[in-house]
mmCIF file with all atom_site columns, C-alpha atoms in Angstrom:
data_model
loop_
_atom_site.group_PDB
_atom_site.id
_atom_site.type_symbol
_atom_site.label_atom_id
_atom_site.label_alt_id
_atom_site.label_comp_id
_atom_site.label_asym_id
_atom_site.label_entity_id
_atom_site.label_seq_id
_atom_site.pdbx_PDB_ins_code
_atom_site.Cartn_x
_atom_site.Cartn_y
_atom_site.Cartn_z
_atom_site.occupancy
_atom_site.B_iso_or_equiv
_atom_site.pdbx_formal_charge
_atom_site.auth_seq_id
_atom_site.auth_comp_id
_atom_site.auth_asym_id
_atom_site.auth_atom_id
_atom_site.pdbx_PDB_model_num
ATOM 1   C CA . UNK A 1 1   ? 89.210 68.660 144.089 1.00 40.00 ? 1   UNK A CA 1
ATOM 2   C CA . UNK A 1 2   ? 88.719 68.359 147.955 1.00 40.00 ? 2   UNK A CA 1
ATOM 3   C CA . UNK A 1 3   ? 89.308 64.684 149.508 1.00 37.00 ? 3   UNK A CA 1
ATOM 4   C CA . UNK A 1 4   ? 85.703 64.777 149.891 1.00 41.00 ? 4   UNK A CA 1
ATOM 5   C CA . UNK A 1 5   ? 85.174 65.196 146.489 1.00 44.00 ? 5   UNK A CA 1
ATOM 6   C CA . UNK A 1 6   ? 87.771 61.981 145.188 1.00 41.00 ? 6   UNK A CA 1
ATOM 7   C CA . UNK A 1 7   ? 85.579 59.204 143.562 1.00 36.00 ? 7   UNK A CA 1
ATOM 8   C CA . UNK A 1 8   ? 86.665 55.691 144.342 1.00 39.00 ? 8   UNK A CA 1
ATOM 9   C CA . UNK A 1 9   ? 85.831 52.881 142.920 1.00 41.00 ? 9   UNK A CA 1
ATOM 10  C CA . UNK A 1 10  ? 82.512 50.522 144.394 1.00 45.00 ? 10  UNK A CA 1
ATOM 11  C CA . UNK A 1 11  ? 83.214 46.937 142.157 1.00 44.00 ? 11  UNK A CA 1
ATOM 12  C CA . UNK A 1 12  ? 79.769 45.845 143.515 1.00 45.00 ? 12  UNK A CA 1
ATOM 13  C CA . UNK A 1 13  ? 77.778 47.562 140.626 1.00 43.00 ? 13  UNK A CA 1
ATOM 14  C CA . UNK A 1 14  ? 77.109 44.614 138.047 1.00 50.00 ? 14  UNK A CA 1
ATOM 15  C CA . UNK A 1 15  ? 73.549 44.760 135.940 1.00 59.00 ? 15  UNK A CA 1
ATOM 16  C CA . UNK A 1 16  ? 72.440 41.997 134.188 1.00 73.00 ? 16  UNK A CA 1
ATOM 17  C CA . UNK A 1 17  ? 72.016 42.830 130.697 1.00 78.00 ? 17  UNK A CA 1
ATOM 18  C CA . UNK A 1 18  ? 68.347 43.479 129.325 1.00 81.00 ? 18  UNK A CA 1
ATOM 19  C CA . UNK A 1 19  ? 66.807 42.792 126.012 1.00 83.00 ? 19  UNK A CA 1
ATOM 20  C CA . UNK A 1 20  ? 66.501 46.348 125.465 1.00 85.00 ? 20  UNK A CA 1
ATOM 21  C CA . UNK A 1 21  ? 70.704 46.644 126.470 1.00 87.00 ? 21  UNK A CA 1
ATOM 22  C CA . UNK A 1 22  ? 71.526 43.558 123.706 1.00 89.00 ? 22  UNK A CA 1
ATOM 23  C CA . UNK A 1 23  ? 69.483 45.664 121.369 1.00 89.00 ? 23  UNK A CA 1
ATOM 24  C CA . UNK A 1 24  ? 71.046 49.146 121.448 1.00 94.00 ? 24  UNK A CA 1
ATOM 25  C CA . UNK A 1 25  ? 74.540 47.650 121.896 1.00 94.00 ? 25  UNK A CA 1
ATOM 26  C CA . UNK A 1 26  ? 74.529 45.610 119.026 1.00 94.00 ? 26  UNK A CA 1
ATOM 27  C CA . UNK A 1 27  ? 74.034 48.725 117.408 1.00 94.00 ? 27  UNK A CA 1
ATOM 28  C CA . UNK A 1 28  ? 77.516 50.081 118.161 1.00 97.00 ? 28  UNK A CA 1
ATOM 29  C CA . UNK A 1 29  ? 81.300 49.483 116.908 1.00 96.00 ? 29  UNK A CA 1
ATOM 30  C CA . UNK A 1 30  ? 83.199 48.352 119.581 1.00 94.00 ? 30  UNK A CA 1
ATOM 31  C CA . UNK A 1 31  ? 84.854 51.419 121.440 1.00 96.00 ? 31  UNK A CA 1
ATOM 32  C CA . UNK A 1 32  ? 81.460 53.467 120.475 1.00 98.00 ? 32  UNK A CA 1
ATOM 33  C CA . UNK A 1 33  ? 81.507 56.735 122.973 1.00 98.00 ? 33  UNK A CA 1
ATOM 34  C CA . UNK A 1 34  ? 77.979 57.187 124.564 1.00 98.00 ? 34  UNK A CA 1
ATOM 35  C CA . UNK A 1 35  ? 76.123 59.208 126.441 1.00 98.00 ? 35  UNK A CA 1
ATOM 36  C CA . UNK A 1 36  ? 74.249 58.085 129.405 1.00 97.00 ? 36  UNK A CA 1
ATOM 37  C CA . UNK A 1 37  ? 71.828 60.761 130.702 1.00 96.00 ? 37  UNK A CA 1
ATOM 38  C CA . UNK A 1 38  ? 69.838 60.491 133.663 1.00 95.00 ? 38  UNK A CA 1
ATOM 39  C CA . UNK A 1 39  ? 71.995 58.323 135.002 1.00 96.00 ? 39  UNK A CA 1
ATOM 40  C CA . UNK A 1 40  ? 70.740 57.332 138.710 1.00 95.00 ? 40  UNK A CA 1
ATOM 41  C CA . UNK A 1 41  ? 73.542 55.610 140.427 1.00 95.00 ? 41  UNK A CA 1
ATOM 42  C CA . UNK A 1 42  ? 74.967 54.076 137.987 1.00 95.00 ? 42  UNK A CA 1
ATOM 43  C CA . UNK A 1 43  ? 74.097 50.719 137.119 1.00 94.00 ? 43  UNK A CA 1
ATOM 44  C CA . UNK A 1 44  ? 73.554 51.283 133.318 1.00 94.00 ? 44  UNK A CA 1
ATOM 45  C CA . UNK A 1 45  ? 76.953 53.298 132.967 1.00 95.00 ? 45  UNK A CA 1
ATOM 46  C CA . UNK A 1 46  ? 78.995 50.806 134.374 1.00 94.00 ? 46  UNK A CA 1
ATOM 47  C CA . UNK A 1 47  ? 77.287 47.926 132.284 1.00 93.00 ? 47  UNK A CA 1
ATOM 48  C CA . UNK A 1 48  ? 77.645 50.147 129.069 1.00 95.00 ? 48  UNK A CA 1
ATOM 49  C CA . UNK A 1 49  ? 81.569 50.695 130.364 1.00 94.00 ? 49  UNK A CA 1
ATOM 50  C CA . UNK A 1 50  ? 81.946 47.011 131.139 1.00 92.00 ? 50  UNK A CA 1
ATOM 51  C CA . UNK A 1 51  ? 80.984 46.597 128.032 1.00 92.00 ? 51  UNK A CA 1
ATOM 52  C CA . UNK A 1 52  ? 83.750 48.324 126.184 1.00 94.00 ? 52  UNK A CA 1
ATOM 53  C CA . UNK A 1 53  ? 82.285 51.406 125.853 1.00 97.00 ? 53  UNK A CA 1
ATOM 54  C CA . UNK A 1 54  ? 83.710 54.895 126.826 1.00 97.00 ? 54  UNK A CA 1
ATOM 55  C CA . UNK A 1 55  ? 80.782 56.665 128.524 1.00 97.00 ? 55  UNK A CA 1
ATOM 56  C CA . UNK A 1 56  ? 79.993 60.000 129.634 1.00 97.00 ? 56  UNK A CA 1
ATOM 57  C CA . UNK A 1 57  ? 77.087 60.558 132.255 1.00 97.00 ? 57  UNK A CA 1
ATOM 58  C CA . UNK A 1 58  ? 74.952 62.903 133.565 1.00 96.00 ? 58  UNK A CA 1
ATOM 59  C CA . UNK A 1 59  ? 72.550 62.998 136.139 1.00 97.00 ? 59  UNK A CA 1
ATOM 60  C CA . UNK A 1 60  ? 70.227 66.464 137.211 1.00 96.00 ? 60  UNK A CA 1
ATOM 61  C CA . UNK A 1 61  ? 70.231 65.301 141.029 1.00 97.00 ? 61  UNK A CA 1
ATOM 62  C CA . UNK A 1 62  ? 73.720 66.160 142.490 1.00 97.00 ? 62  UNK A CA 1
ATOM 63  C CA . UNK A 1 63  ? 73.539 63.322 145.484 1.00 97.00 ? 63  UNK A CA 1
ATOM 64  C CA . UNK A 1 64  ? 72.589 60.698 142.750 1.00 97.00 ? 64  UNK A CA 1
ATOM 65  C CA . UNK A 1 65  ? 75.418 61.629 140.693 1.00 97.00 ? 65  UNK A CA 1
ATOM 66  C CA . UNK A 1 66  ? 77.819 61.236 143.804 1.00 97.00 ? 66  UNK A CA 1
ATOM 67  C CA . UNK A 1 67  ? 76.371 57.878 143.733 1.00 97.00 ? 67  UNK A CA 1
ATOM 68  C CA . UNK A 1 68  ? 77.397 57.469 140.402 1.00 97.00 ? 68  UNK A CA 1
ATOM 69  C CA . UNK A 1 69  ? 80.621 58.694 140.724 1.00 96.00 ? 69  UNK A CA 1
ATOM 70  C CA . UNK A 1 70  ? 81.426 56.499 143.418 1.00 96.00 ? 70  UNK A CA 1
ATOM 71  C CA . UNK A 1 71  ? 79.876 53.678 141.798 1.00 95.00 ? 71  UNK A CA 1
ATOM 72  C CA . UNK A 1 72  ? 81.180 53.798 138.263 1.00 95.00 ? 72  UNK A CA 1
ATOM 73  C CA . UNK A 1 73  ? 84.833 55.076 139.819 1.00 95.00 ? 73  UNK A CA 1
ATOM 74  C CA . UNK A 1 74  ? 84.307 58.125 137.048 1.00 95.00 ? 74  UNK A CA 1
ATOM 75  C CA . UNK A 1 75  ? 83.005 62.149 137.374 1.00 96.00 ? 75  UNK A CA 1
ATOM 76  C CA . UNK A 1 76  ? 79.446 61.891 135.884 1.00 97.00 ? 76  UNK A CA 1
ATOM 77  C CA . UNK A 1 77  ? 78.290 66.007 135.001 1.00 96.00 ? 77  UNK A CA 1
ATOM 78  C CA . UNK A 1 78  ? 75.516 67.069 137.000 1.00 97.00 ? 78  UNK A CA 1
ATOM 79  C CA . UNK A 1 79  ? 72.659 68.671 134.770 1.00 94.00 ? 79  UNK A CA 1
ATOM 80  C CA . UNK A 1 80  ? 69.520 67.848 133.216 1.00 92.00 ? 80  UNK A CA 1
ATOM 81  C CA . UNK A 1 81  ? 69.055 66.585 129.391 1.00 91.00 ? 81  UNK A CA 1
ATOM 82  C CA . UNK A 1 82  ? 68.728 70.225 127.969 1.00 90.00 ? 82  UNK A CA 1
ATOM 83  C CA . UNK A 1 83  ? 71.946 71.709 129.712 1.00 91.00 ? 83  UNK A CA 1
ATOM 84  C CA . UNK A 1 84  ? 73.814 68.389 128.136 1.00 93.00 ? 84  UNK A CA 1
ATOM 85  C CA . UNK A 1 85  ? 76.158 69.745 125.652 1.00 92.00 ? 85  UNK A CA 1
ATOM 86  C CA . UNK A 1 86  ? 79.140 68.253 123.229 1.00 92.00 ? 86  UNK A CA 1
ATOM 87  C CA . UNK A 1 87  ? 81.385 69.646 120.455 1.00 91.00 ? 87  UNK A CA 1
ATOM 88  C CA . UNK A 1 88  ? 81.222 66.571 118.993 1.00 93.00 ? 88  UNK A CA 1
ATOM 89  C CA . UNK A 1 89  ? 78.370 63.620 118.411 1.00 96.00 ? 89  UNK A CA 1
ATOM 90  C CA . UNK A 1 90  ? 77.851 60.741 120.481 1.00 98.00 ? 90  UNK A CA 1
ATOM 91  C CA . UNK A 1 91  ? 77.642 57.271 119.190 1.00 98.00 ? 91  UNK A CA 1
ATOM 92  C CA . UNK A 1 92  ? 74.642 56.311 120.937 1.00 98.00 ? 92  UNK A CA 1
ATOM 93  C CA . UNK A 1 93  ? 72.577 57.880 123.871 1.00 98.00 ? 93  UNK A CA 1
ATOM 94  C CA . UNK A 1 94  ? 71.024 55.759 126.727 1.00 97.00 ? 94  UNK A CA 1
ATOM 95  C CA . UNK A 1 95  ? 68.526 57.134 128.929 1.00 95.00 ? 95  UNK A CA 1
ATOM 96  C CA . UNK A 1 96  ? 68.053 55.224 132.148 1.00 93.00 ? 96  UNK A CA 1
ATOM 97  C CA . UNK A 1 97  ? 64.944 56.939 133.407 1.00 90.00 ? 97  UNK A CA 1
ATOM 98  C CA . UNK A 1 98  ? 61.646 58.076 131.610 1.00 87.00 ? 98  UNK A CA 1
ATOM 99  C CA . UNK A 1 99  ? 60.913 61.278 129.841 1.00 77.00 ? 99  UNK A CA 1
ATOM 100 C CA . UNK A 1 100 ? 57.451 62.828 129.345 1.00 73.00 ? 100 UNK A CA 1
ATOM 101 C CA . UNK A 1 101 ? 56.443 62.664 125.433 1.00 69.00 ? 101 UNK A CA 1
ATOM 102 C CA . UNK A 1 102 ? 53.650 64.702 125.910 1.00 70.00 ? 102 UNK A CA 1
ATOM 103 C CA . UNK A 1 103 ? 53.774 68.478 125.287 1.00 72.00 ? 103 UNK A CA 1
ATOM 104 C CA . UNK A 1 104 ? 55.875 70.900 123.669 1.00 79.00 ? 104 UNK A CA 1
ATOM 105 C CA . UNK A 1 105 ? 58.691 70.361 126.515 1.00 83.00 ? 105 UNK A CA 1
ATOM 106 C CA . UNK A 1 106 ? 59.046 66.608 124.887 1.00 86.00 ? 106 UNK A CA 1
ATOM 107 C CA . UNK A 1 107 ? 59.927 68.230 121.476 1.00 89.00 ? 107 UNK A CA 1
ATOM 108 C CA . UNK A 1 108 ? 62.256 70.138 122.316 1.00 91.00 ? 108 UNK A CA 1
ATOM 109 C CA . UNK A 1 109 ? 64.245 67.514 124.499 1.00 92.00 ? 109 UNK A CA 1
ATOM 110 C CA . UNK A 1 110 ? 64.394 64.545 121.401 1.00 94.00 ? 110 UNK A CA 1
ATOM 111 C CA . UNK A 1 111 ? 65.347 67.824 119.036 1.00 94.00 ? 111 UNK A CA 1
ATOM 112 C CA . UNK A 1 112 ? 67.719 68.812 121.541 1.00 95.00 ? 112 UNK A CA 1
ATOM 113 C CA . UNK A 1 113 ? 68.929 64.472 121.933 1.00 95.00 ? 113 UNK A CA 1
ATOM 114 C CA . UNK A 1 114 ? 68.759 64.304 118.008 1.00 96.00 ? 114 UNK A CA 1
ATOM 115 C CA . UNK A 1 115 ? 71.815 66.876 118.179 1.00 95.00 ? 115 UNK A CA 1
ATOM 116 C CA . UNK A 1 116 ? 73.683 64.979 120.350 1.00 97.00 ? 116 UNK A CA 1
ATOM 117 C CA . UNK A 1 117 ? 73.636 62.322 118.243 1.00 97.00 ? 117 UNK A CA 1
ATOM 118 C CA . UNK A 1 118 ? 75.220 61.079 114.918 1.00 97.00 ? 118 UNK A CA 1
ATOM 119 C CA . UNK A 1 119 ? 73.545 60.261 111.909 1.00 96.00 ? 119 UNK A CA 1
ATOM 120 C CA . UNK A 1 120 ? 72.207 56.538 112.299 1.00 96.00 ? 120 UNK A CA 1
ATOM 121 C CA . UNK A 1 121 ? 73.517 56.359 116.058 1.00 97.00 ? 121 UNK A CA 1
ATOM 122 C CA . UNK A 1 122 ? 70.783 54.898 118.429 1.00 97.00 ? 122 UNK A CA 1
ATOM 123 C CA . UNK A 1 123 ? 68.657 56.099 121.423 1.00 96.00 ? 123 UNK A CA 1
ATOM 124 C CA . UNK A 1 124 ? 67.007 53.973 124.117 1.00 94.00 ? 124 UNK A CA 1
ATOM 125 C CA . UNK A 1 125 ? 64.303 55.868 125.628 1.00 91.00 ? 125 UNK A CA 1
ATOM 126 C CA . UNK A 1 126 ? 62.888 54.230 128.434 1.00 90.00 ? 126 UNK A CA 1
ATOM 127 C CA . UNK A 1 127 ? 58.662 54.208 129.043 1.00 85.00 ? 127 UNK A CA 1
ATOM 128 C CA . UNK A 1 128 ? 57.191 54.190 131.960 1.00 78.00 ? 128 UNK A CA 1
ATOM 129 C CA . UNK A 1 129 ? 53.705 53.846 130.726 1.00 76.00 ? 129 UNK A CA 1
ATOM 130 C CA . UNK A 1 130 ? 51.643 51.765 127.709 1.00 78.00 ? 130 UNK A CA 1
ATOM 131 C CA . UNK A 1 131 ? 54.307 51.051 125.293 1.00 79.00 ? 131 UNK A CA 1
ATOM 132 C CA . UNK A 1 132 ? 51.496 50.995 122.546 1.00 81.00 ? 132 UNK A CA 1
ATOM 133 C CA . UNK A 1 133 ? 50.444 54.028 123.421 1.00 82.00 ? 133 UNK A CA 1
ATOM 134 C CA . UNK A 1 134 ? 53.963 55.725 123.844 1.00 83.00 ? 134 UNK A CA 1
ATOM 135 C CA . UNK A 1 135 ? 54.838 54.472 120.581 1.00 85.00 ? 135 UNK A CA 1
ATOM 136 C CA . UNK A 1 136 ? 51.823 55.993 118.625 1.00 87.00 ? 136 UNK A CA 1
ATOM 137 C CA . UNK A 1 137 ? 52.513 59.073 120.716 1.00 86.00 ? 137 UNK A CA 1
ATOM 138 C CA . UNK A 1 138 ? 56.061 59.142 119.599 1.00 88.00 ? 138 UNK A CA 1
ATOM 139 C CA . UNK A 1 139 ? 55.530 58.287 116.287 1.00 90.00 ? 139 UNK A CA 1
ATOM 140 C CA . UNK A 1 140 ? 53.400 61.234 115.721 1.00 89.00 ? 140 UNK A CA 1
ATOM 141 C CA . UNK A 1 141 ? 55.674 63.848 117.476 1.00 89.00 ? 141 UNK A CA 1
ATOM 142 C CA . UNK A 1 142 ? 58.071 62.975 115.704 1.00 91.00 ? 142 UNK A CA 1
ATOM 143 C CA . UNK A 1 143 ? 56.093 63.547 112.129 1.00 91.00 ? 143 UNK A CA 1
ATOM 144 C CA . UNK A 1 144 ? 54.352 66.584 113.260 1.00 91.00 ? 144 UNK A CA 1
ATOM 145 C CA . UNK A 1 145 ? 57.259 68.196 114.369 1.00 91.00 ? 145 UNK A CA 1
ATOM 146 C CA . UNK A 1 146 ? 59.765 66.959 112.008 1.00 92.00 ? 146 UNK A CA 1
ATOM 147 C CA . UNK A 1 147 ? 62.134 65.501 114.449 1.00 93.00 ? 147 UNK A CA 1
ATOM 148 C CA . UNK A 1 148 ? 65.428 64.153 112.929 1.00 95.00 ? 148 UNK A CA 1
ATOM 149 C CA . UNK A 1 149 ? 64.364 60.473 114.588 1.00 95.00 ? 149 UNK A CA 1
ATOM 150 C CA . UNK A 1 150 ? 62.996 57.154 113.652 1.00 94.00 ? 150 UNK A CA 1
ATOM 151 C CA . UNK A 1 151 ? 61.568 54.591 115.736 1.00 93.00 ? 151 UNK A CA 1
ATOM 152 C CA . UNK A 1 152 ? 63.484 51.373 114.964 1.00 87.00 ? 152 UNK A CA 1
ATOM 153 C CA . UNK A 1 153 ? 62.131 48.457 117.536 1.00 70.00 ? 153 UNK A CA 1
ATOM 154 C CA . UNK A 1 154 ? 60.988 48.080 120.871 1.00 62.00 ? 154 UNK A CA 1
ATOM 155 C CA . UNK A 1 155 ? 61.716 46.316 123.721 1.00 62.00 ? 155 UNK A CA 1
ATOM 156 C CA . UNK A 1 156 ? 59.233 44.397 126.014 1.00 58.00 ? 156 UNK A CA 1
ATOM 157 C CA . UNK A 1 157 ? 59.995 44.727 129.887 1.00 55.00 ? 157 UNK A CA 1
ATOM 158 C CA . UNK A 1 158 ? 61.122 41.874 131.204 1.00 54.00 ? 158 UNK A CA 1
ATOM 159 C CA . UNK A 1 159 ? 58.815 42.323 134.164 1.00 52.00 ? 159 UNK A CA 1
ATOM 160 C CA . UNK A 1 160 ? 55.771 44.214 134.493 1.00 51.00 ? 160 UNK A CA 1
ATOM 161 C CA . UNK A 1 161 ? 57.766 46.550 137.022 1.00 51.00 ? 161 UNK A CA 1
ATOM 162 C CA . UNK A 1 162 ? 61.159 46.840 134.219 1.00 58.00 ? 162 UNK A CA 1
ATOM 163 C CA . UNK A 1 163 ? 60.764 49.822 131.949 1.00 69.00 ? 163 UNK A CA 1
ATOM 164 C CA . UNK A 1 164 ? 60.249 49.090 128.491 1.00 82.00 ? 164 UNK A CA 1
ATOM 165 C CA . UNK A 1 165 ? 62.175 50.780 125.880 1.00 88.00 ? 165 UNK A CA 1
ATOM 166 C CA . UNK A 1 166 ? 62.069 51.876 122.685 1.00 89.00 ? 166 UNK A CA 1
ATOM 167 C CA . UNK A 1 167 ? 64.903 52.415 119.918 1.00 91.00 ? 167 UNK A CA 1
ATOM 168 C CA . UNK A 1 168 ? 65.187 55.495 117.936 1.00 94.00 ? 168 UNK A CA 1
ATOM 169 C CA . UNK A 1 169 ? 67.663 56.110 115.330 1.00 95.00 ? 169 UNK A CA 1
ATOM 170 C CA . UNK A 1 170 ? 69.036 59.301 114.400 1.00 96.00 ? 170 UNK A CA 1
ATOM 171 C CA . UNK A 1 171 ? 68.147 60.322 110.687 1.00 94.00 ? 171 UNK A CA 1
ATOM 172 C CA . UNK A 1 172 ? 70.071 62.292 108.566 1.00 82.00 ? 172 UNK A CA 1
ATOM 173 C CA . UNK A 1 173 ? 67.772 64.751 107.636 1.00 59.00 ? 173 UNK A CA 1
#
């Protein structure tokens, strides 16, 4: 590692917690070890740290995930949700930006999330567009295509310019 390269610590990165934050973490044991993909800079990795947590990120954009870095005071991985990969199951997975769920491209990413995840852990999938309409989407996808996921509850925006989110649960099957 290059002096360039050593991350150092920004302490002016707090996030107030959202509804859809409460919801997932509540979820967890204390300790849990998550995954936080897409990660921007960094604002939802070092709430889910803050919060006890033990948090690995990722983020496709390498600038962004200097940000991160810097931000959080921790290496985040730079690659995108498909190239994420882990010997052993997260806890929980926390996307901070949107995903498409249309096409054949958006099965294959919750399969691939599904095996990143534990039996019963959650996943916060942000929407960026009509949750109604996301959620029927989803539901379907994940029927048709026999995706190991549930939807559990979702989470109104706080604003209409917050993401909403919506809580999947890993299934055993």
């Amino acid at each position: 590692m290059t002096s360039t390269d050593t991350i150092t610590h920004d302490t002016a990165h707090s996030a107030s917690p959202t509804p859809a934050h409460i919801a997932f973490t509540a979820r967890l044991a204390a300790g849990a070890h998550l995954l936080n993909l897409d990660c921007g800079e960094g604002v939802d990795l070092c709430w889910l740290r803050d919060g006890g947590f033990r948090v690995t990120a990722c983020e496709p954009e390498l600038a962004q995930a200097r940000r991160a870095s810097r931000r959080s005071g921790q290496a985040v991985r730079v690659c995108p949700i498909t190239g994420m990969r882990s010997v052993l199951p997260y806890d929980g997975i926390w996307l901070s930006r949107p995903t498409d769920l249309a096409g054949q491209q958006a099965t294959d990413t919750l399969r691939h999330l599904a095996t990143l995840l534990k039996p019963g852990a959650p996943l916060a999938l942000p929407v960026a567009t009509d949750l109604a309409a996301a959620t029927t989407q989803l539901a379907e996808r994940l029927t048709e295509d026999e995706l190991p996921l549930a939807i559990c509850a979702e989470q109104p925006a706080q604003s209409t310019a917050a993401l909403r989110y919506l809580l999947l649960i890993r299934t055993t099957a």
